[in-house]
Structure formats: structure tokens, C-alpha cells
Coordinates of C-alpha atoms in Angstrom, one line a residue:
Chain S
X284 CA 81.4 -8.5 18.2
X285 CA 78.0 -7.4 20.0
X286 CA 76.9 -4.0 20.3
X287 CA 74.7 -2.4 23.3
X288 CA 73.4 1.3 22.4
X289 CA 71.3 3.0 25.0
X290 CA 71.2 6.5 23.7
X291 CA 68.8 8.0 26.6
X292 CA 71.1 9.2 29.3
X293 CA 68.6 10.3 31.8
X294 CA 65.0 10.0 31.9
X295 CA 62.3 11.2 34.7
X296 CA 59.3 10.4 35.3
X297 CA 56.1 11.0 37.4
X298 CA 55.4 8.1 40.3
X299 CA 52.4 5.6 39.4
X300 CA 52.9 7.1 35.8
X301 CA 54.3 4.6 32.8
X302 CA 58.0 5.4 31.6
X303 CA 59.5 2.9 28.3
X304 CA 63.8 3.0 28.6
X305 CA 65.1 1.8 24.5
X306 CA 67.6 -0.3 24.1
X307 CA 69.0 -1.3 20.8
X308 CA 71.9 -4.0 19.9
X309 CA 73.6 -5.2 17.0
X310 CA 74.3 -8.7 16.6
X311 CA 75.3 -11.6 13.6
X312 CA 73.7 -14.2 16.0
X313 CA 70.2 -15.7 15.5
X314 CA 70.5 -17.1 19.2
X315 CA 70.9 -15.2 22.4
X316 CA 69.5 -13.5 25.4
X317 CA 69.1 -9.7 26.2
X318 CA 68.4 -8.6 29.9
X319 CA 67.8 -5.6 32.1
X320 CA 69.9 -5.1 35.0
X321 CA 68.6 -2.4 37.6
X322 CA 71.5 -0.3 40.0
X323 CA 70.1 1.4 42.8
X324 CA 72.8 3.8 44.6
X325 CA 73.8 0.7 46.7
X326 CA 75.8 -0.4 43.5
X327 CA 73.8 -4.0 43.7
X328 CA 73.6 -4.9 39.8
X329 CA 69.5 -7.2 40.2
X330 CA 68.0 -8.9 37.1
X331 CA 64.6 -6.7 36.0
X332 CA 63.7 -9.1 33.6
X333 CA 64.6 -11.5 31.0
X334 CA 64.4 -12.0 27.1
X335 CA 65.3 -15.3 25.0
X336 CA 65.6 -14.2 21.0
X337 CA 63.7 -18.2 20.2
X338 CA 60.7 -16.5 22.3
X339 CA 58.4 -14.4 20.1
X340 CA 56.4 -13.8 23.4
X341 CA 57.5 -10.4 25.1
X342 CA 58.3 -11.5 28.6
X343 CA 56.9 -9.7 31.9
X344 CA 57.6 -9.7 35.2
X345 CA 54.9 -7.7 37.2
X346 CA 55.1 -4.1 36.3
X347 CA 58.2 -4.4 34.2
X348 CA 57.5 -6.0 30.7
X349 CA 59.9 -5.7 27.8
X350 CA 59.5 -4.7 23.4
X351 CA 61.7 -6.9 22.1
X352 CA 61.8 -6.7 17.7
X353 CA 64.1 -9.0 16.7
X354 CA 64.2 -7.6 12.8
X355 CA 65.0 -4.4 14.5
X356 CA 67.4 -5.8 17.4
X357 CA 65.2 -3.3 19.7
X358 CA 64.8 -4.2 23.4
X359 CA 62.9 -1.9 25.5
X360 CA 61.8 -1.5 28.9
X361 CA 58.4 -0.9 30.3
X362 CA 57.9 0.1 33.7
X363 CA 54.0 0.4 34.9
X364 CA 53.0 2.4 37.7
X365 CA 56.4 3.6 38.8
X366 CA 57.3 3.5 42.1
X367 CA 59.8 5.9 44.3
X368 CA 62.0 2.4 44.5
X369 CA 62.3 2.1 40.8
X370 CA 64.6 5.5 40.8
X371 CA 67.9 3.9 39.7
X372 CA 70.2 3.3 36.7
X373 CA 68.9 0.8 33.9
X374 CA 71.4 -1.6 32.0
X375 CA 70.6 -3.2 28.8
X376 CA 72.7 -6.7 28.3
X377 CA 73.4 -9.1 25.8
X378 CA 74.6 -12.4 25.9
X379 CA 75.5 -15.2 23.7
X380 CA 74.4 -18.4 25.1
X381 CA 77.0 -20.7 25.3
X382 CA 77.1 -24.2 27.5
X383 CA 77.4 -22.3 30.7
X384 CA 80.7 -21.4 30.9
X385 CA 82.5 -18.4 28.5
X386 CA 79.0 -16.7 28.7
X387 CA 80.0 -12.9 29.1
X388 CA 77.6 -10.0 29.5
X389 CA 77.7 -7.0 26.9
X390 CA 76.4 -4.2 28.4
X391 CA 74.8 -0.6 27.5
X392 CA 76.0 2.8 29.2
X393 CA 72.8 2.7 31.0
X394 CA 70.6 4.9 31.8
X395 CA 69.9 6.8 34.7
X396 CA 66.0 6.8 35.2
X397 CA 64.4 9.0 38.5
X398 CA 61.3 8.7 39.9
X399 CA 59.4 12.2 40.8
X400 CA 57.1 12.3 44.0
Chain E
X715 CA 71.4 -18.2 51.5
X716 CA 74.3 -16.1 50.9
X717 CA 74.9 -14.4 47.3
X718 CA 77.5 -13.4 46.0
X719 CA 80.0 -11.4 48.4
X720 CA 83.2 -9.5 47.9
X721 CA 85.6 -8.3 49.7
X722 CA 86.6 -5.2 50.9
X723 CA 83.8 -2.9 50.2
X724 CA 86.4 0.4 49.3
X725 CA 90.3 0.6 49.5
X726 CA 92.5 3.0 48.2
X727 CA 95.6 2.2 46.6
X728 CA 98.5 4.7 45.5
X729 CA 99.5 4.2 41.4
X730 CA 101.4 1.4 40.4
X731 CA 101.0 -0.6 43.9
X732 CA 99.4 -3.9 43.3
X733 CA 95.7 -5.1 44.7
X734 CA 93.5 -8.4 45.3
X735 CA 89.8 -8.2 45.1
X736 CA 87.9 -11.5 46.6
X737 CA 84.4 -12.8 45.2
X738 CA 82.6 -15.7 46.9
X739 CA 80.0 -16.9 44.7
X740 CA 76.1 -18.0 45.6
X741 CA 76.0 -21.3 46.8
X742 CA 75.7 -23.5 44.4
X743 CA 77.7 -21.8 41.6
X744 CA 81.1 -22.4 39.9
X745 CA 81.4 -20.4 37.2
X746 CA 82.4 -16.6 38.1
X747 CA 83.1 -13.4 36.1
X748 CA 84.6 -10.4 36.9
X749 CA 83.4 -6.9 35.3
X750 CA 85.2 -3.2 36.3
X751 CA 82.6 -0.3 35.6
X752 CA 83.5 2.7 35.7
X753 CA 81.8 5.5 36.8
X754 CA 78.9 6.5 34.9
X755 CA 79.3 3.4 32.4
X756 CA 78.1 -0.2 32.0
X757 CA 79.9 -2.8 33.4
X758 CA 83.1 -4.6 30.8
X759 CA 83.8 -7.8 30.6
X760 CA 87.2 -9.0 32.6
X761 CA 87.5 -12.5 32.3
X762 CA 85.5 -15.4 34.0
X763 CA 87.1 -18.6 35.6
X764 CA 85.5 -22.2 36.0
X765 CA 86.9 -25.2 36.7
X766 CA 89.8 -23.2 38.4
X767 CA 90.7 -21.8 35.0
X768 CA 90.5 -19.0 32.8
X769 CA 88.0 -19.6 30.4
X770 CA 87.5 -16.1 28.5
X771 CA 88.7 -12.7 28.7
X772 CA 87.7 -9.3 27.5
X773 CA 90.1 -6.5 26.2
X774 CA 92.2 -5.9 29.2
X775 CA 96.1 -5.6 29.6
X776 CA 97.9 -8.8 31.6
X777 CA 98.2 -6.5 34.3
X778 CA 95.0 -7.8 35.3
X779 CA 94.8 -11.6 36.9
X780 CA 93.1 -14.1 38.7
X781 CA 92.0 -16.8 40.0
X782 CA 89.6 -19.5 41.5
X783 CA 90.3 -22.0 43.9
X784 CA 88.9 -25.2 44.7
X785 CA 85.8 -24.0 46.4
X786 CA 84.9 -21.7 43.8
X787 CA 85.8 -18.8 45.0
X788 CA 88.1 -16.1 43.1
X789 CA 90.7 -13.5 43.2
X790 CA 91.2 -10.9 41.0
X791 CA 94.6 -9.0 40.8
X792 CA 95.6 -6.1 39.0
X793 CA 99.7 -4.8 39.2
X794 CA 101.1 -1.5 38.4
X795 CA 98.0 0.2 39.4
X796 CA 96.8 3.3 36.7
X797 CA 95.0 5.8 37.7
X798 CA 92.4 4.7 35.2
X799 CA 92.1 1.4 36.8
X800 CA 89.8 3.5 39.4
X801 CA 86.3 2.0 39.0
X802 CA 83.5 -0.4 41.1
X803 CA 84.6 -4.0 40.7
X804 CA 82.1 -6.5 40.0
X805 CA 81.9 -10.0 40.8
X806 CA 79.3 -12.0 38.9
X807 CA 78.8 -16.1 39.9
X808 CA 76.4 -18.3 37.9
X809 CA 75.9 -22.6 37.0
X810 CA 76.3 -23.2 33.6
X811 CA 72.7 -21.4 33.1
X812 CA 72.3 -18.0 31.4
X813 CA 71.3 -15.9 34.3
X814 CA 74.3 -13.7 36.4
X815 CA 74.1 -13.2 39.9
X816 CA 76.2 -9.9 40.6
X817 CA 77.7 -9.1 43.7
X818 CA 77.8 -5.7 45.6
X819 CA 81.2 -4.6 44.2
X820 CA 84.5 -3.3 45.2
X821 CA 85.4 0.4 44.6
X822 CA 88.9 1.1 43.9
X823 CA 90.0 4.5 44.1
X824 CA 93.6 4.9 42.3
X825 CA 95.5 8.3 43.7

């Protein structure tokens, strides 16, 4: 079975300032994806960004841009210039690709990230 | 384009009463999953449904059932409410692709 740790429970940080949320997993697979999943108060679970294992190339998406070491099953989370709108609770996931169907998410505890004025 | 919906937002229900929880997934989808979180957690794995049947299921008692119907859409039922079974339900709908489209949940308070 897969593993999700986040071990940070709350982090804060400054706004336009550069904040990194860790993620680590444990796995026996060689393929899968990871994600980070972003839950603002209004309980709306949105994709931050997305990570195939087959990809050496850490993937970005505007100011969010991931760590991933797959020797090290490490998966972190950059954010860039954070914004008052980025104050939220982070998810790490895991998932073991399948052929569409019977593809369940493992998730992290999360971790509860605010954003200082 | 409408995501993924649920249905209702809140309810209360009073311990071991029985419940239905409705997910319409984004147009387009089939496949959907259902997740409880509770609070201060990550979201676990219920079960997910395409093709009208039950294709997987996490670590949860039989109390806990669904179902999806022809147009996709789903049901999730949970008997002999628990107080523990208090938590934000989470629909999820995707198309045989990797990538989860999550709904805005159902909060269940148990008393």
C-alpha cells in the first residue's frame, strides 16, 4: 500500500515572499503520478499542479513549481511570490495509474499554509 | 460548463438514522469516486463506480453504499449513522484520464 507523509502542519509566510510545503511518499511502484491539491475555506479540493514519475522534468505551473526526487520519493511544493489567495490547506496525492477506472487518490494530512499581509 | 455538484451542501442527521449524498459529475465524465475527510485530515478513499458498478473500495465498513445510474451520476449511502461518520463528503468525477475533478462536498454532522 502507498504512503503520504506531510509532516509540516502549519506553515506561514510573508505575501510576494517564496514558501516550499514537503511532501514525501512511499511506494513499490516505478509508475505513478503525485499531485497537489489546494482547499481554500470554501472546502473546493483544485489541482495546483501535476507530476508523472516517467518525467524527470520538474513540472510548473506559473508560480507553483514542484521538487520531485524519485530516489528519495520527495515531492515538494514551491510557491513564488505568494499571494493573500494562496492562504489555504495543501494536499499531497498519490496515485497509481491504472486504465482510467480503479484510479484512487492517496492523500497527505495536509498542510495548512497562511499567507501574511 | 458545470463541474461536479453535490447535493445538499449540510444536513444533520441523528446516530444510527440512514443518509444519501448525490454527486453529478462534469460533463463528460463516467467514472466517479467518493472520499469522506474528516476534519483536519486528507481526504480517504470510499469507493468509485463506473459503468454503474463498483469498481474499488477503500477500508470502509458495508454500512457505506452506492451507486451510479445510467447518466453517471451517483449516490452514496451510509446506514446506522456513527457519530464518527461526521466529516465533509467528497465527490470526485473523472474519464478514464489521471486527473480528479472534486466537487464542493457535503458536510455531515452526526449528533
Amino acid at each position: 500500500a502507498q504512503t503520504v507523509t506531510q509532516s509540516q502542519p502549519e506553515m506561514s509566510v510573508q505575501e510576494a515572499e517564496t514558501v516550499t510545503l514537503s511532501c514525501t511518499y512511499d511506494t513499490s511502484e516505478n509508475n505513478y503520478y503525485l499531485f497537489w491539491y489546494k482547499q481554500p475555506p470554501s472546502r473546493q479540493m483544485i489541482l495546483v499542479i501535476r507530476q508523472e514519475a516517467y518525467k524527470q522534468q520538474n513540472a510548473t505551473e506559473n508560480r507553483f513549481s514542484v521538487n520531485f526526487q524519485k530516489a528519495a520519493k520527495s515531492f515538494s511544493l514551491k510557491i513564488s511570490d505568494s499571494q493573500l489567495g494562496d492562504t489555504a490547506m495543501y494536499f499531497c496525492a498519490f496515485m497509481k495509474p491504472s486504465t482510467g477506472a480503479n484510479s484512487k487518490l492517496t492523500f497527505g494530512k495536509g498542510i495548512t499554509l497562511s499567507v501574511r499581509p | 460548463d458545470a463541474g461536479v455538484t453535490q447535493s445538499p451542501t449540510h444536513l444533520i442527521k441523528t446516530r444510527g438514522q440512514q443518509v444519501t449524498l448525490r454527486c453529478s459529475p462534469k460533463s463528460g465524465h463516467d467514472t466517479v469516486s467518493w472520499y469522506q475527510q474528516a476534519l483536519g485530515q486528507g481526504p480517504q478513499f470510499i469507493f468509485q463506480y463506473y459503468e454503474e458498478e463498483e469498481r474499488q473500495r477503500g477500508n470502509f465498513p458495508d454500512r457505506f453504499s452506492g451507486h451510479q445510474f445510467p447518466n453517471y451520476s451517483s449516490e452514496l449511502n451510509v446506514n446506522a449513522l456513527l457519530l464518527g461518520d461526521s466529516a465533509l463528503y467528497l465527490c470526485a468525477s473523472s474519464s478514464r484520464t489521471y486527473e480528479q475533478y472534486f466537487g464542493p462536498g457535503t458536510r455531515l454532522t452526526v449528533t
